[in-house]
Amino acid sequence: MRHWWIYIILYSVVGLFGLSPFTGTDIAKLSPIEVIWLEEEKGWISIVTDGDNQGYGATVSEAIANMKSTAPGTVFLDTADFLIVKKGDESLITQITELLRQSCSVCTAETRPNMQAAAKFLRAHEPSVKLKHLDDNPSKLPLLELQRGRLILIENTSDEYAACGVADRCVKCAHSEPCGQD
């Protein structure tokens, strides 16, 4: 312990020359994700995020690796709250389950929605199915549809669905138009 001052000098030199083993991340390069779109077309897996990041590959892992390599910043899949899978491609969910948080909500859609609009809608009308509760029955996944210019989430477990209008009015009933039963 007589030479403690040597450690202080070494630490100062390391800090002075930037040789610290701790590296920082430029906050401007971070790309958090809220919504992920996943589909398979002609043997190729496509993944798209609400941050306009895209990736393609033969498997989900390859598509994610492609997306991360072409993204302008660092992509964080751990921040995803919603996974939208193209109807009919539900088998892809098993390939991405381990890469996302288990509290991520899952739904299907016939076509890819506007990702920013989907993020806003799904925040207000969260799908009832989470990755952690997902069993091997994809028919129970809610369906996200665009009807008359509005996103509608159809829960397959009942006849109720949520519709969000332009004025951000929300309805939970079996009607396709706002009926005052908010």
mmCIF file with all atom_site columns, C-alpha atoms in Angstrom:
data_model
loop_
_atom_site.group_PDB
_atom_site.id
_atom_site.type_symbol
_atom_site.label_atom_id
_atom_site.label_alt_id
_atom_site.label_comp_id
_atom_site.label_asym_id
_atom_site.label_entity_id
_atom_site.label_seq_id
_atom_site.pdbx_PDB_ins_code
_atom_site.Cartn_x
_atom_site.Cartn_y
_atom_site.Cartn_z
_atom_site.occupancy
_atom_site.B_iso_or_equiv
_atom_site.pdbx_formal_charge
_atom_site.auth_seq_id
_atom_site.auth_comp_id
_atom_site.auth_asym_id
_atom_site.auth_atom_id
_atom_site.pdbx_PDB_model_num
ATOM 1   C CA . MET A 1 1   ? 0.000   0.000   0.000   1.00 0.00 ? 1   MET A CA 1
ATOM 2   C CA . ARG A 1 2   ? 3.015   2.283   0.090   1.00 0.00 ? 2   ARG A CA 1
ATOM 3   C CA . HIS A 1 3   ? 2.854   2.793   -3.667  1.00 0.00 ? 3   HIS A CA 1
ATOM 4   C CA . TRP A 1 4   ? -0.822  3.765   -4.042  1.00 0.00 ? 4   TRP A CA 1
ATOM 5   C CA . TRP A 1 5   ? 0.189   6.921   -5.841  1.00 0.00 ? 5   TRP A CA 1
ATOM 6   C CA . ILE A 1 6   ? 1.432   4.773   -8.777  1.00 0.00 ? 6   ILE A CA 1
ATOM 7   C CA . TYR A 1 7   ? -2.127  3.533   -9.353  1.00 0.00 ? 7   TYR A CA 1
ATOM 8   C CA . ILE A 1 8   ? -3.441  7.084   -9.348  1.00 0.00 ? 8   ILE A CA 1
ATOM 9   C CA . ILE A 1 9   ? -0.855  8.151   -11.929 1.00 0.00 ? 9   ILE A CA 1
ATOM 10  C CA . LEU A 1 10  ? -1.581  5.115   -14.152 1.00 0.00 ? 10  LEU A CA 1
ATOM 11  C CA . TYR A 1 11  ? -5.316  5.756   -13.977 1.00 0.00 ? 11  TYR A CA 1
ATOM 12  C CA . SER A 1 12  ? -4.763  9.423   -14.865 1.00 0.00 ? 12  SER A CA 1
ATOM 13  C CA . VAL A 1 13  ? -2.589  8.515   -17.870 1.00 0.00 ? 13  VAL A CA 1
ATOM 14  C CA . VAL A 1 14  ? -5.157  6.004   -19.131 1.00 0.00 ? 14  VAL A CA 1
ATOM 15  C CA . GLY A 1 15  ? -7.921  8.596   -18.774 1.00 0.00 ? 15  GLY A CA 1
ATOM 16  C CA . LEU A 1 16  ? -5.821  11.302  -20.381 1.00 0.00 ? 16  LEU A CA 1
ATOM 17  C CA . PHE A 1 17  ? -5.119  9.272   -23.510 1.00 0.00 ? 17  PHE A CA 1
ATOM 18  C CA . GLY A 1 18  ? -8.626  7.807   -23.788 1.00 0.00 ? 18  GLY A CA 1
ATOM 19  C CA . LEU A 1 19  ? -7.524  4.237   -23.242 1.00 0.00 ? 19  LEU A CA 1
ATOM 20  C CA . SER A 1 20  ? -10.468 3.473   -21.013 1.00 0.00 ? 20  SER A CA 1
ATOM 21  C CA . PRO A 1 21  ? -12.093 0.096   -21.612 1.00 0.00 ? 21  PRO A CA 1
ATOM 22  C CA . PHE A 1 22  ? -15.481 1.828   -21.284 1.00 0.00 ? 22  PHE A CA 1
ATOM 23  C CA . THR A 1 23  ? -16.747 3.130   -24.595 1.00 0.00 ? 23  THR A CA 1
ATOM 24  C CA . GLY A 1 24  ? -19.640 5.516   -24.943 1.00 0.00 ? 24  GLY A CA 1
ATOM 25  C CA . THR A 1 25  ? -22.442 5.532   -27.464 1.00 0.00 ? 25  THR A CA 1
ATOM 26  C CA . ASP A 1 26  ? -23.436 8.626   -29.365 1.00 0.00 ? 26  ASP A CA 1
ATOM 27  C CA . ILE A 1 27  ? -27.063 9.222   -28.383 1.00 0.00 ? 27  ILE A CA 1
ATOM 28  C CA . ALA A 1 28  ? -27.846 10.565  -31.857 1.00 0.00 ? 28  ALA A CA 1
ATOM 29  C CA . LYS A 1 29  ? -26.985 7.163   -33.354 1.00 0.00 ? 29  LYS A CA 1
ATOM 30  C CA . LEU A 1 30  ? -29.444 5.215   -31.189 1.00 0.00 ? 30  LEU A CA 1
ATOM 31  C CA . SER A 1 31  ? -32.485 3.886   -33.032 1.00 0.00 ? 31  SER A CA 1
ATOM 32  C CA . PRO A 1 32  ? -35.117 2.647   -30.579 1.00 0.00 ? 32  PRO A CA 1
ATOM 33  C CA . ILE A 1 33  ? -37.926 0.587   -32.064 1.00 0.00 ? 33  ILE A CA 1
ATOM 34  C CA . GLU A 1 34  ? -41.559 0.498   -31.013 1.00 0.00 ? 34  GLU A CA 1
ATOM 35  C CA . VAL A 1 35  ? -43.217 -1.470  -33.842 1.00 0.00 ? 35  VAL A CA 1
ATOM 36  C CA . ILE A 1 36  ? -41.828 -4.317  -35.969 1.00 0.00 ? 36  ILE A CA 1
ATOM 37  C CA . TRP A 1 37  ? -43.399 -5.631  -39.199 1.00 0.00 ? 37  TRP A CA 1
ATOM 38  C CA . LEU A 1 38  ? -42.446 -9.182  -40.171 1.00 0.00 ? 38  LEU A CA 1
ATOM 39  C CA . GLU A 1 39  ? -43.362 -11.012 -43.385 1.00 0.00 ? 39  GLU A CA 1
ATOM 40  C CA . GLU A 1 40  ? -42.156 -13.676 -45.803 1.00 0.00 ? 40  GLU A CA 1
ATOM 41  C CA . GLU A 1 41  ? -42.479 -13.183 -49.538 1.00 0.00 ? 41  GLU A CA 1
ATOM 42  C CA . LYS A 1 42  ? -41.050 -15.460 -52.220 1.00 0.00 ? 42  LYS A CA 1
ATOM 43  C CA . GLY A 1 43  ? -38.762 -17.181 -49.709 1.00 0.00 ? 43  GLY A CA 1
ATOM 44  C CA . TRP A 1 44  ? -37.319 -13.935 -48.320 1.00 0.00 ? 44  TRP A CA 1
ATOM 45  C CA . ILE A 1 45  ? -37.991 -12.653 -44.825 1.00 0.00 ? 45  ILE A CA 1
ATOM 46  C CA . SER A 1 46  ? -38.591 -8.925  -44.573 1.00 0.00 ? 46  SER A CA 1
ATOM 47  C CA . ILE A 1 47  ? -38.431 -6.928  -41.347 1.00 0.00 ? 47  ILE A CA 1
ATOM 48  C CA . VAL A 1 48  ? -39.412 -3.251  -41.154 1.00 0.00 ? 48  VAL A CA 1
ATOM 49  C CA . THR A 1 49  ? -39.505 -0.976  -38.108 1.00 0.00 ? 49  THR A CA 1
ATOM 50  C CA . ASP A 1 50  ? -41.307 2.246   -37.278 1.00 0.00 ? 50  ASP A CA 1
ATOM 51  C CA . GLY A 1 51  ? -37.935 3.980   -37.591 1.00 0.00 ? 51  GLY A CA 1
ATOM 52  C CA . ASP A 1 52  ? -37.881 3.085   -41.322 1.00 0.00 ? 52  ASP A CA 1
ATOM 53  C CA . ASN A 1 53  ? -35.152 0.488   -40.823 1.00 0.00 ? 53  ASN A CA 1
ATOM 54  C CA . GLN A 1 54  ? -35.467 -2.489  -43.177 1.00 0.00 ? 54  GLN A CA 1
ATOM 55  C CA . GLY A 1 55  ? -33.756 -5.829  -43.491 1.00 0.00 ? 55  GLY A CA 1
ATOM 56  C CA . TYR A 1 56  ? -34.043 -8.886  -45.737 1.00 0.00 ? 56  TYR A CA 1
ATOM 57  C CA . GLY A 1 57  ? -32.741 -12.425 -45.445 1.00 0.00 ? 57  GLY A CA 1
ATOM 58  C CA . ALA A 1 58  ? -33.459 -16.123 -45.779 1.00 0.00 ? 58  ALA A CA 1
ATOM 59  C CA . THR A 1 59  ? -34.167 -16.318 -42.028 1.00 0.00 ? 59  THR A CA 1
ATOM 60  C CA . VAL A 1 60  ? -35.349 -13.835 -39.427 1.00 0.00 ? 60  VAL A CA 1
ATOM 61  C CA . SER A 1 61  ? -31.835 -13.715 -37.933 1.00 0.00 ? 61  SER A CA 1
ATOM 62  C CA . GLU A 1 62  ? -30.336 -12.873 -41.341 1.00 0.00 ? 62  GLU A CA 1
ATOM 63  C CA . ALA A 1 63  ? -32.970 -10.190 -41.941 1.00 0.00 ? 63  ALA A CA 1
ATOM 64  C CA . ILE A 1 64  ? -32.225 -8.617  -38.553 1.00 0.00 ? 64  ILE A CA 1
ATOM 65  C CA . ALA A 1 65  ? -28.471 -8.753  -39.195 1.00 0.00 ? 65  ALA A CA 1
ATOM 66  C CA . ASN A 1 66  ? -29.041 -7.097  -42.592 1.00 0.00 ? 66  ASN A CA 1
ATOM 67  C CA . MET A 1 67  ? -31.204 -4.412  -40.985 1.00 0.00 ? 67  MET A CA 1
ATOM 68  C CA . LYS A 1 68  ? -28.614 -3.685  -38.304 1.00 0.00 ? 68  LYS A CA 1
ATOM 69  C CA . SER A 1 69  ? -25.815 -3.469  -40.868 1.00 0.00 ? 69  SER A CA 1
ATOM 70  C CA . THR A 1 70  ? -27.707 -1.027  -43.096 1.00 0.00 ? 70  THR A CA 1
ATOM 71  C CA . ALA A 1 71  ? -29.263 1.100   -40.334 1.00 0.00 ? 71  ALA A CA 1
ATOM 72  C CA . PRO A 1 72  ? -27.798 4.586   -39.888 1.00 0.00 ? 72  PRO A CA 1
ATOM 73  C CA . GLY A 1 73  ? -27.464 3.995   -36.142 1.00 0.00 ? 73  GLY A CA 1
ATOM 74  C CA . THR A 1 74  ? -27.617 1.323   -33.467 1.00 0.00 ? 74  THR A CA 1
ATOM 75  C CA . VAL A 1 75  ? -30.905 -0.610  -33.622 1.00 0.00 ? 75  VAL A CA 1
ATOM 76  C CA . PHE A 1 76  ? -32.431 -1.756  -30.312 1.00 0.00 ? 76  PHE A CA 1
ATOM 77  C CA . LEU A 1 77  ? -34.926 -4.596  -30.687 1.00 0.00 ? 77  LEU A CA 1
ATOM 78  C CA . ASP A 1 78  ? -35.303 -4.696  -26.896 1.00 0.00 ? 78  ASP A CA 1
ATOM 79  C CA . THR A 1 79  ? -37.429 -1.547  -27.020 1.00 0.00 ? 79  THR A CA 1
ATOM 80  C CA . ALA A 1 80  ? -40.084 -3.044  -29.334 1.00 0.00 ? 80  ALA A CA 1
ATOM 81  C CA . ASP A 1 81  ? -43.556 -2.982  -27.809 1.00 0.00 ? 81  ASP A CA 1
ATOM 82  C CA . PHE A 1 82  ? -45.506 -4.337  -30.784 1.00 0.00 ? 82  PHE A CA 1
ATOM 83  C CA . LEU A 1 83  ? -44.919 -7.061  -33.372 1.00 0.00 ? 83  LEU A CA 1
ATOM 84  C CA . ILE A 1 84  ? -47.139 -7.103  -36.465 1.00 0.00 ? 84  ILE A CA 1
ATOM 85  C CA . VAL A 1 85  ? -46.862 -10.265 -38.558 1.00 0.00 ? 85  VAL A CA 1
ATOM 86  C CA . LYS A 1 86  ? -48.340 -10.619 -42.040 1.00 0.00 ? 86  LYS A CA 1
ATOM 87  C CA . LYS A 1 87  ? -51.409 -12.834 -41.915 1.00 0.00 ? 87  LYS A CA 1
ATOM 88  C CA . GLY A 1 88  ? -50.347 -16.318 -42.970 1.00 0.00 ? 88  GLY A CA 1
ATOM 89  C CA . ASP A 1 89  ? -46.731 -15.857 -41.842 1.00 0.00 ? 89  ASP A CA 1
ATOM 90  C CA . GLU A 1 90  ? -47.364 -16.505 -38.141 1.00 0.00 ? 90  GLU A CA 1
ATOM 91  C CA . SER A 1 91  ? -44.773 -19.319 -38.169 1.00 0.00 ? 91  SER A CA 1
ATOM 92  C CA . LEU A 1 92  ? -42.063 -16.605 -38.247 1.00 0.00 ? 92  LEU A CA 1
ATOM 93  C CA . ILE A 1 93  ? -42.940 -15.612 -34.684 1.00 0.00 ? 93  ILE A CA 1
ATOM 94  C CA . THR A 1 94  ? -40.974 -18.551 -33.279 1.00 0.00 ? 94  THR A CA 1
ATOM 95  C CA . GLN A 1 95  ? -37.809 -17.239 -34.972 1.00 0.00 ? 95  GLN A CA 1
ATOM 96  C CA . ILE A 1 96  ? -38.036 -13.783 -33.383 1.00 0.00 ? 96  ILE A CA 1
ATOM 97  C CA . THR A 1 97  ? -39.443 -14.655 -29.946 1.00 0.00 ? 97  THR A CA 1
ATOM 98  C CA . GLU A 1 98  ? -36.051 -14.897 -28.227 1.00 0.00 ? 98  GLU A CA 1
ATOM 99  C CA . LEU A 1 99  ? -34.909 -11.540 -29.636 1.00 0.00 ? 99  LEU A CA 1
ATOM 100 C CA . LEU A 1 100 ? -37.811 -9.494  -28.239 1.00 0.00 ? 100 LEU A CA 1
ATOM 101 C CA . ARG A 1 101 ? -39.136 -8.752  -24.774 1.00 0.00 ? 101 ARG A CA 1
ATOM 102 C CA . GLN A 1 102 ? -41.753 -11.248 -23.641 1.00 0.00 ? 102 GLN A CA 1
ATOM 103 C CA . SER A 1 103 ? -44.141 -8.359  -22.900 1.00 0.00 ? 103 SER A CA 1
ATOM 104 C CA . CYS A 1 104 ? -44.205 -7.422  -26.602 1.00 0.00 ? 104 CYS A CA 1
ATOM 105 C CA . SER A 1 105 ? -47.787 -7.425  -27.962 1.00 0.00 ? 105 SER A CA 1
ATOM 106 C CA . VAL A 1 106 ? -48.463 -9.413  -31.142 1.00 0.00 ? 106 VAL A CA 1
ATOM 107 C CA . CYS A 1 107 ? -51.047 -9.006  -33.897 1.00 0.00 ? 107 CYS A CA 1
ATOM 108 C CA . THR A 1 108 ? -51.413 -9.809  -37.588 1.00 0.00 ? 108 THR A CA 1
ATOM 109 C CA . ALA A 1 109 ? -52.292 -7.704  -40.639 1.00 0.00 ? 109 ALA A CA 1
ATOM 110 C CA . GLU A 1 110 ? -53.078 -8.427  -44.278 1.00 0.00 ? 110 GLU A CA 1
ATOM 111 C CA . THR A 1 111 ? -50.782 -5.629  -45.482 1.00 0.00 ? 111 THR A CA 1
ATOM 112 C CA . ARG A 1 112 ? -48.093 -3.520  -43.866 1.00 0.00 ? 112 ARG A CA 1
ATOM 113 C CA . PRO A 1 113 ? -49.656 -0.439  -42.277 1.00 0.00 ? 113 PRO A CA 1
ATOM 114 C CA . ASN A 1 114 ? -48.059 2.983   -41.982 1.00 0.00 ? 114 ASN A CA 1
ATOM 115 C CA . MET A 1 115 ? -45.668 2.169   -39.158 1.00 0.00 ? 115 MET A CA 1
ATOM 116 C CA . GLN A 1 116 ? -45.878 5.538   -37.368 1.00 0.00 ? 116 GLN A CA 1
ATOM 117 C CA . ALA A 1 117 ? -49.696 5.473   -37.481 1.00 0.00 ? 117 ALA A CA 1
ATOM 118 C CA . ALA A 1 118 ? -49.660 1.861   -36.261 1.00 0.00 ? 118 ALA A CA 1
ATOM 119 C CA . ALA A 1 119 ? -47.417 2.816   -33.331 1.00 0.00 ? 119 ALA A CA 1
ATOM 120 C CA . LYS A 1 120 ? -49.795 5.588   -32.284 1.00 0.00 ? 120 LYS A CA 1
ATOM 121 C CA . PHE A 1 121 ? -52.856 3.365   -32.680 1.00 0.00 ? 121 PHE A CA 1
ATOM 122 C CA . LEU A 1 122 ? -51.384 0.355   -30.871 1.00 0.00 ? 122 LEU A CA 1
ATOM 123 C CA . ARG A 1 123 ? -50.297 2.525   -27.931 1.00 0.00 ? 123 ARG A CA 1
ATOM 124 C CA . ALA A 1 124 ? -53.963 3.484   -27.485 1.00 0.00 ? 124 ALA A CA 1
ATOM 125 C CA . HIS A 1 125 ? -55.379 0.019   -28.286 1.00 0.00 ? 125 HIS A CA 1
ATOM 126 C CA . GLU A 1 126 ? -52.850 -2.537  -27.115 1.00 0.00 ? 126 GLU A CA 1
ATOM 127 C CA . PRO A 1 127 ? -53.403 -6.047  -28.504 1.00 0.00 ? 127 PRO A CA 1
ATOM 128 C CA . SER A 1 128 ? -54.333 -8.573  -25.832 1.00 0.00 ? 128 SER A CA 1
ATOM 129 C CA . VAL A 1 129 ? -51.818 -11.241 -26.934 1.00 0.00 ? 129 VAL A CA 1
ATOM 130 C CA . LYS A 1 130 ? -48.256 -11.010 -25.595 1.00 0.00 ? 130 LYS A CA 1
ATOM 131 C CA . LEU A 1 131 ? -45.262 -13.081 -26.685 1.00 0.00 ? 131 LEU A CA 1
ATOM 132 C CA . LYS A 1 132 ? -45.051 -14.719 -23.255 1.00 0.00 ? 132 LYS A CA 1
ATOM 133 C CA . HIS A 1 133 ? -48.664 -15.946 -23.501 1.00 0.00 ? 133 HIS A CA 1
ATOM 134 C CA . LEU A 1 134 ? -48.497 -16.967 -27.131 1.00 0.00 ? 134 LEU A CA 1
ATOM 135 C CA . ASP A 1 135 ? -49.184 -20.625 -27.691 1.00 0.00 ? 135 ASP A CA 1
ATOM 136 C CA . ASP A 1 136 ? -49.056 -22.532 -30.947 1.00 0.00 ? 136 ASP A CA 1
ATOM 137 C CA . ASN A 1 137 ? -52.491 -21.276 -32.016 1.00 0.00 ? 137 ASN A CA 1
ATOM 138 C CA . PRO A 1 138 ? -51.967 -18.239 -34.277 1.00 0.00 ? 138 PRO A CA 1
ATOM 139 C CA . SER A 1 139 ? -55.702 -18.034 -35.017 1.00 0.00 ? 139 SER A CA 1
ATOM 140 C CA . LYS A 1 140 ? -56.122 -16.224 -31.694 1.00 0.00 ? 140 LYS A CA 1
ATOM 141 C CA . LEU A 1 141 ? -53.924 -13.324 -32.796 1.00 0.00 ? 141 LEU A CA 1
ATOM 142 C CA . PRO A 1 142 ? -55.746 -10.006 -33.192 1.00 0.00 ? 142 PRO A CA 1
ATOM 143 C CA . LEU A 1 143 ? -56.010 -8.616  -36.725 1.00 0.00 ? 143 LEU A CA 1
ATOM 144 C CA . LEU A 1 144 ? -54.988 -5.029  -37.507 1.00 0.00 ? 144 LEU A CA 1
ATOM 145 C CA . GLU A 1 145 ? -56.972 -3.686  -40.468 1.00 0.00 ? 145 GLU A CA 1
ATOM 146 C CA . LEU A 1 146 ? -57.301 -0.421  -42.322 1.00 0.00 ? 146 LEU A CA 1
ATOM 147 C CA . GLN A 1 147 ? -60.995 0.294   -42.910 1.00 0.00 ? 147 GLN A CA 1
ATOM 148 C CA . ARG A 1 148 ? -62.245 3.591   -44.324 1.00 0.00 ? 148 ARG A CA 1
ATOM 149 C CA . GLY A 1 149 ? -58.899 5.211   -43.625 1.00 0.00 ? 149 GLY A CA 1
ATOM 150 C CA . ARG A 1 150 ? -58.857 4.126   -39.970 1.00 0.00 ? 150 ARG A CA 1
ATOM 151 C CA . LEU A 1 151 ? -56.919 1.403   -38.231 1.00 0.00 ? 151 LEU A CA 1
ATOM 152 C CA . ILE A 1 152 ? -59.102 -1.175  -36.515 1.00 0.00 ? 152 ILE A CA 1
ATOM 153 C CA . LEU A 1 153 ? -57.924 -3.936  -34.187 1.00 0.00 ? 153 LEU A CA 1
ATOM 154 C CA . ILE A 1 154 ? -60.141 -7.004  -34.359 1.00 0.00 ? 154 ILE A CA 1
ATOM 155 C CA . GLU A 1 155 ? -59.694 -9.293  -31.379 1.00 0.00 ? 155 GLU A CA 1
ATOM 156 C CA . ASN A 1 156 ? -60.514 -12.827 -32.514 1.00 0.00 ? 156 ASN A CA 1
ATOM 157 C CA . THR A 1 157 ? -61.707 -13.870 -29.068 1.00 0.00 ? 157 THR A CA 1
ATOM 158 C CA . SER A 1 158 ? -64.847 -11.716 -29.274 1.00 0.00 ? 158 SER A CA 1
ATOM 159 C CA . ASP A 1 159 ? -66.815 -9.497  -31.629 1.00 0.00 ? 159 ASP A CA 1
ATOM 160 C CA . GLU A 1 160 ? -65.432 -6.325  -30.054 1.00 0.00 ? 160 GLU A CA 1
ATOM 161 C CA . TYR A 1 161 ? -62.839 -4.207  -31.718 1.00 0.00 ? 161 TYR A CA 1
ATOM 162 C CA . ALA A 1 162 ? -61.389 -0.763  -31.223 1.00 0.00 ? 162 ALA A CA 1
ATOM 163 C CA . ALA A 1 163 ? -61.621 1.929   -33.859 1.00 0.00 ? 163 ALA A CA 1
ATOM 164 C CA . CYS A 1 164 ? -59.629 5.121   -33.696 1.00 0.00 ? 164 CYS A CA 1
ATOM 165 C CA . GLY A 1 165 ? -60.925 8.029   -35.767 1.00 0.00 ? 165 GLY A CA 1
ATOM 166 C CA . VAL A 1 166 ? -59.189 11.085  -37.078 1.00 0.00 ? 166 VAL A CA 1
ATOM 167 C CA . ALA A 1 167 ? -60.273 13.074  -34.016 1.00 0.00 ? 167 ALA A CA 1
ATOM 168 C CA . ASP A 1 168 ? -58.744 10.417  -31.740 1.00 0.00 ? 168 ASP A CA 1
ATOM 169 C CA . ARG A 1 169 ? -62.168 9.278   -30.617 1.00 0.00 ? 169 ARG A CA 1
ATOM 170 C CA . CYS A 1 170 ? -62.094 5.693   -29.440 1.00 0.00 ? 170 CYS A CA 1
ATOM 171 C CA . VAL A 1 171 ? -64.978 3.271   -29.574 1.00 0.00 ? 171 VAL A CA 1
ATOM 172 C CA . LYS A 1 172 ? -65.292 -0.240  -28.136 1.00 0.00 ? 172 LYS A CA 1
ATOM 173 C CA . CYS A 1 173 ? -68.375 -1.722  -29.704 1.00 0.00 ? 173 CYS A CA 1
ATOM 174 C CA . ALA A 1 174 ? -69.479 -3.816  -32.660 1.00 0.00 ? 174 ALA A CA 1
ATOM 175 C CA . HIS A 1 175 ? -70.163 -0.766  -34.833 1.00 0.00 ? 175 HIS A CA 1
ATOM 176 C CA . SER A 1 176 ? -67.870 0.352   -37.621 1.00 0.00 ? 176 SER A CA 1
ATOM 177 C CA . GLU A 1 177 ? -68.577 4.052   -36.964 1.00 0.00 ? 177 GLU A CA 1
ATOM 178 C CA . PRO A 1 178 ? -68.380 6.037   -33.692 1.00 0.00 ? 178 PRO A CA 1
ATOM 179 C CA . CYS A 1 179 ? -71.729 5.543   -31.986 1.00 0.00 ? 179 CYS A CA 1
ATOM 180 C CA . GLY A 1 180 ? -71.326 7.471   -28.729 1.00 0.00 ? 180 GLY A CA 1
ATOM 181 C CA . GLN A 1 181 ? -70.732 4.382   -26.589 1.00 0.00 ? 181 GLN A CA 1
ATOM 182 C CA . ASP A 1 182 ? -67.216 5.579   -25.679 1.00 0.00 ? 182 ASP A CA 1
#
